[in-house]
PDB file of C-alpha atoms in Angstrom:
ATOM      1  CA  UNK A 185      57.744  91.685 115.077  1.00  0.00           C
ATOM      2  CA  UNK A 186      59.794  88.835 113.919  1.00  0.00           C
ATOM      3  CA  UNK A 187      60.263  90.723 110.479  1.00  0.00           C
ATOM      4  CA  UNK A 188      61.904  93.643 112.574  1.00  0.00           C
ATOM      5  CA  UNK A 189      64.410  90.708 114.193  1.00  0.00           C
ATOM      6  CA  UNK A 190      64.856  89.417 110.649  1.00  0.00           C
ATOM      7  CA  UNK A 191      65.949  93.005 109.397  1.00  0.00           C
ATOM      8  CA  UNK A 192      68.004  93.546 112.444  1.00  0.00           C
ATOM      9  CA  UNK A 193      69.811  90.357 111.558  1.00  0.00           C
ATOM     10  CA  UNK A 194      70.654  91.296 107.830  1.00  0.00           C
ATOM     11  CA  UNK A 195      71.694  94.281 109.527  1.00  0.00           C
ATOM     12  CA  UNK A 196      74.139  92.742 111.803  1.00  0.00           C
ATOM     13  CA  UNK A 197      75.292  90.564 109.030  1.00  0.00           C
ATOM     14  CA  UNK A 198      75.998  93.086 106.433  1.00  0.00           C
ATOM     15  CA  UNK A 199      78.062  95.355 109.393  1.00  0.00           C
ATOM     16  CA  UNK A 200      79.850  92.506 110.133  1.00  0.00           C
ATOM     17  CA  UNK A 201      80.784  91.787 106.663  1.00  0.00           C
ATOM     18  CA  UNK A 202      82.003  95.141 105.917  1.00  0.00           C
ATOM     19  CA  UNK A 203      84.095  95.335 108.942  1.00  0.00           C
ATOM     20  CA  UNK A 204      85.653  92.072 108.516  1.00  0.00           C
ATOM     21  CA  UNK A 205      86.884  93.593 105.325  1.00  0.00           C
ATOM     22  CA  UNK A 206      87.345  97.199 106.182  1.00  0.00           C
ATOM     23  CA  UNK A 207      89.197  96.644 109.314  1.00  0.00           C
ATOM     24  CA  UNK A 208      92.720  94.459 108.177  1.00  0.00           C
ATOM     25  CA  UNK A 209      92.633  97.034 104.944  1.00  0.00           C
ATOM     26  CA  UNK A 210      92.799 100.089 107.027  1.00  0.00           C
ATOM     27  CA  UNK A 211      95.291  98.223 109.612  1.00  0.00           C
ATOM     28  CA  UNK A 212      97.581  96.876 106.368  1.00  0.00           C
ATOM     29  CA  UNK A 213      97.660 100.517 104.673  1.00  0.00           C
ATOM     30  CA  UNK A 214     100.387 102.775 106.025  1.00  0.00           C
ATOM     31  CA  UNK A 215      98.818 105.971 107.434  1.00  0.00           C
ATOM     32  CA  UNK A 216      95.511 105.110 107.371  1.00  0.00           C
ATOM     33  CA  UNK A 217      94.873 103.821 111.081  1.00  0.00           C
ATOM     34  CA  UNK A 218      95.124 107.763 112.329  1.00  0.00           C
ATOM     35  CA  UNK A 219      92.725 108.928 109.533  1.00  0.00           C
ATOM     36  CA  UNK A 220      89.993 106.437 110.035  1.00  0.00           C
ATOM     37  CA  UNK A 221      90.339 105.708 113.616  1.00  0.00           C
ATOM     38  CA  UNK A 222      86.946 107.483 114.868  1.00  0.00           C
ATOM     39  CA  UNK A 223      85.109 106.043 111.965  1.00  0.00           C
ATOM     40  CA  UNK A 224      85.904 102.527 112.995  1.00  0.00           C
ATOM     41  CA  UNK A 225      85.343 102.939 116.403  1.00  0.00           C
ATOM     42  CA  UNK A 226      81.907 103.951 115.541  1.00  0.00           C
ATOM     43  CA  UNK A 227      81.559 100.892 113.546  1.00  0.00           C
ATOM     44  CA  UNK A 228      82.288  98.474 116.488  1.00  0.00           C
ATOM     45  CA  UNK A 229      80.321 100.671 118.567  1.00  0.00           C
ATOM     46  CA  UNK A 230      77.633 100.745 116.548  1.00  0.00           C
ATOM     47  CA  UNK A 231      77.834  96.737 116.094  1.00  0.00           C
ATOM     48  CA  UNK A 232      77.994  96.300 119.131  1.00  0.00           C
ATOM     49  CA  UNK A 233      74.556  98.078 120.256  1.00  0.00           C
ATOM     50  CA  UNK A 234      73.401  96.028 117.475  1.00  0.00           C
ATOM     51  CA  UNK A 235      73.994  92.789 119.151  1.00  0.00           C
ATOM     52  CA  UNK A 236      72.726  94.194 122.225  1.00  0.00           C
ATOM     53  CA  UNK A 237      69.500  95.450 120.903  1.00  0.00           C
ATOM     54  CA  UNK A 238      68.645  92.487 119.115  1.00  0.00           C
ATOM     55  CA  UNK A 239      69.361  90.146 122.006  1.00  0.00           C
ATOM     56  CA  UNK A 240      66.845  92.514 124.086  1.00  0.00           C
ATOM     57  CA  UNK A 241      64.150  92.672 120.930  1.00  0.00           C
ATOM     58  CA  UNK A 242      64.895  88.597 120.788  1.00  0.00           C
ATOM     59  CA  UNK A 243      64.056  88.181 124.361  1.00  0.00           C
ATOM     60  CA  UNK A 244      60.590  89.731 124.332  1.00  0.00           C
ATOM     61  CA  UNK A 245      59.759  87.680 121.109  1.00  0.00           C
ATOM     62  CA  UNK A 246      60.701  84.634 122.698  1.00  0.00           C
TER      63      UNK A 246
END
C-alpha cells in the first residue's frame, strides 16, 4: 500500500511541475488563454482530486 502512496506522490509532483510551467506560458502567450482554457481547468481539477485522494489513501495507511 505505501508503494501506491509513493506513486501517487510522484504523480502529484510531476502534475505540479508541469503546471507550474504550463500555466504562466499559456497566460504570457497572446491568444492562447481561450484555446487552452478547458484543458487547464482539467489540470487543476484533476490535481486537485489528486490531493484529495491521497490525503484519504494517507489516512487509512496511517
Amino acid at each position: 500500500m505505501s508503494i501506491a502512496l509513493q506513486f501517487l506522490v510522484l504523480a502529484i509532483i510531476i502534475l505540479s511541475i508541469l503546471l507550474v510551467i504550463s500555466i504562466p506560458v499559456t497566460l504570457a502567450s497572446p491568444g492562447k488563454w481561450e484555446e487552452s482554457q478547458n484543458l487547464i481547468y482539467t489540470g487543476v481539477g484533476f490535481w486537485a482530486g489528486l490531493i484529495i485522494f491521497t490525503g484519504v489513501i494517507t489516512s487509512f495507511i496511517t
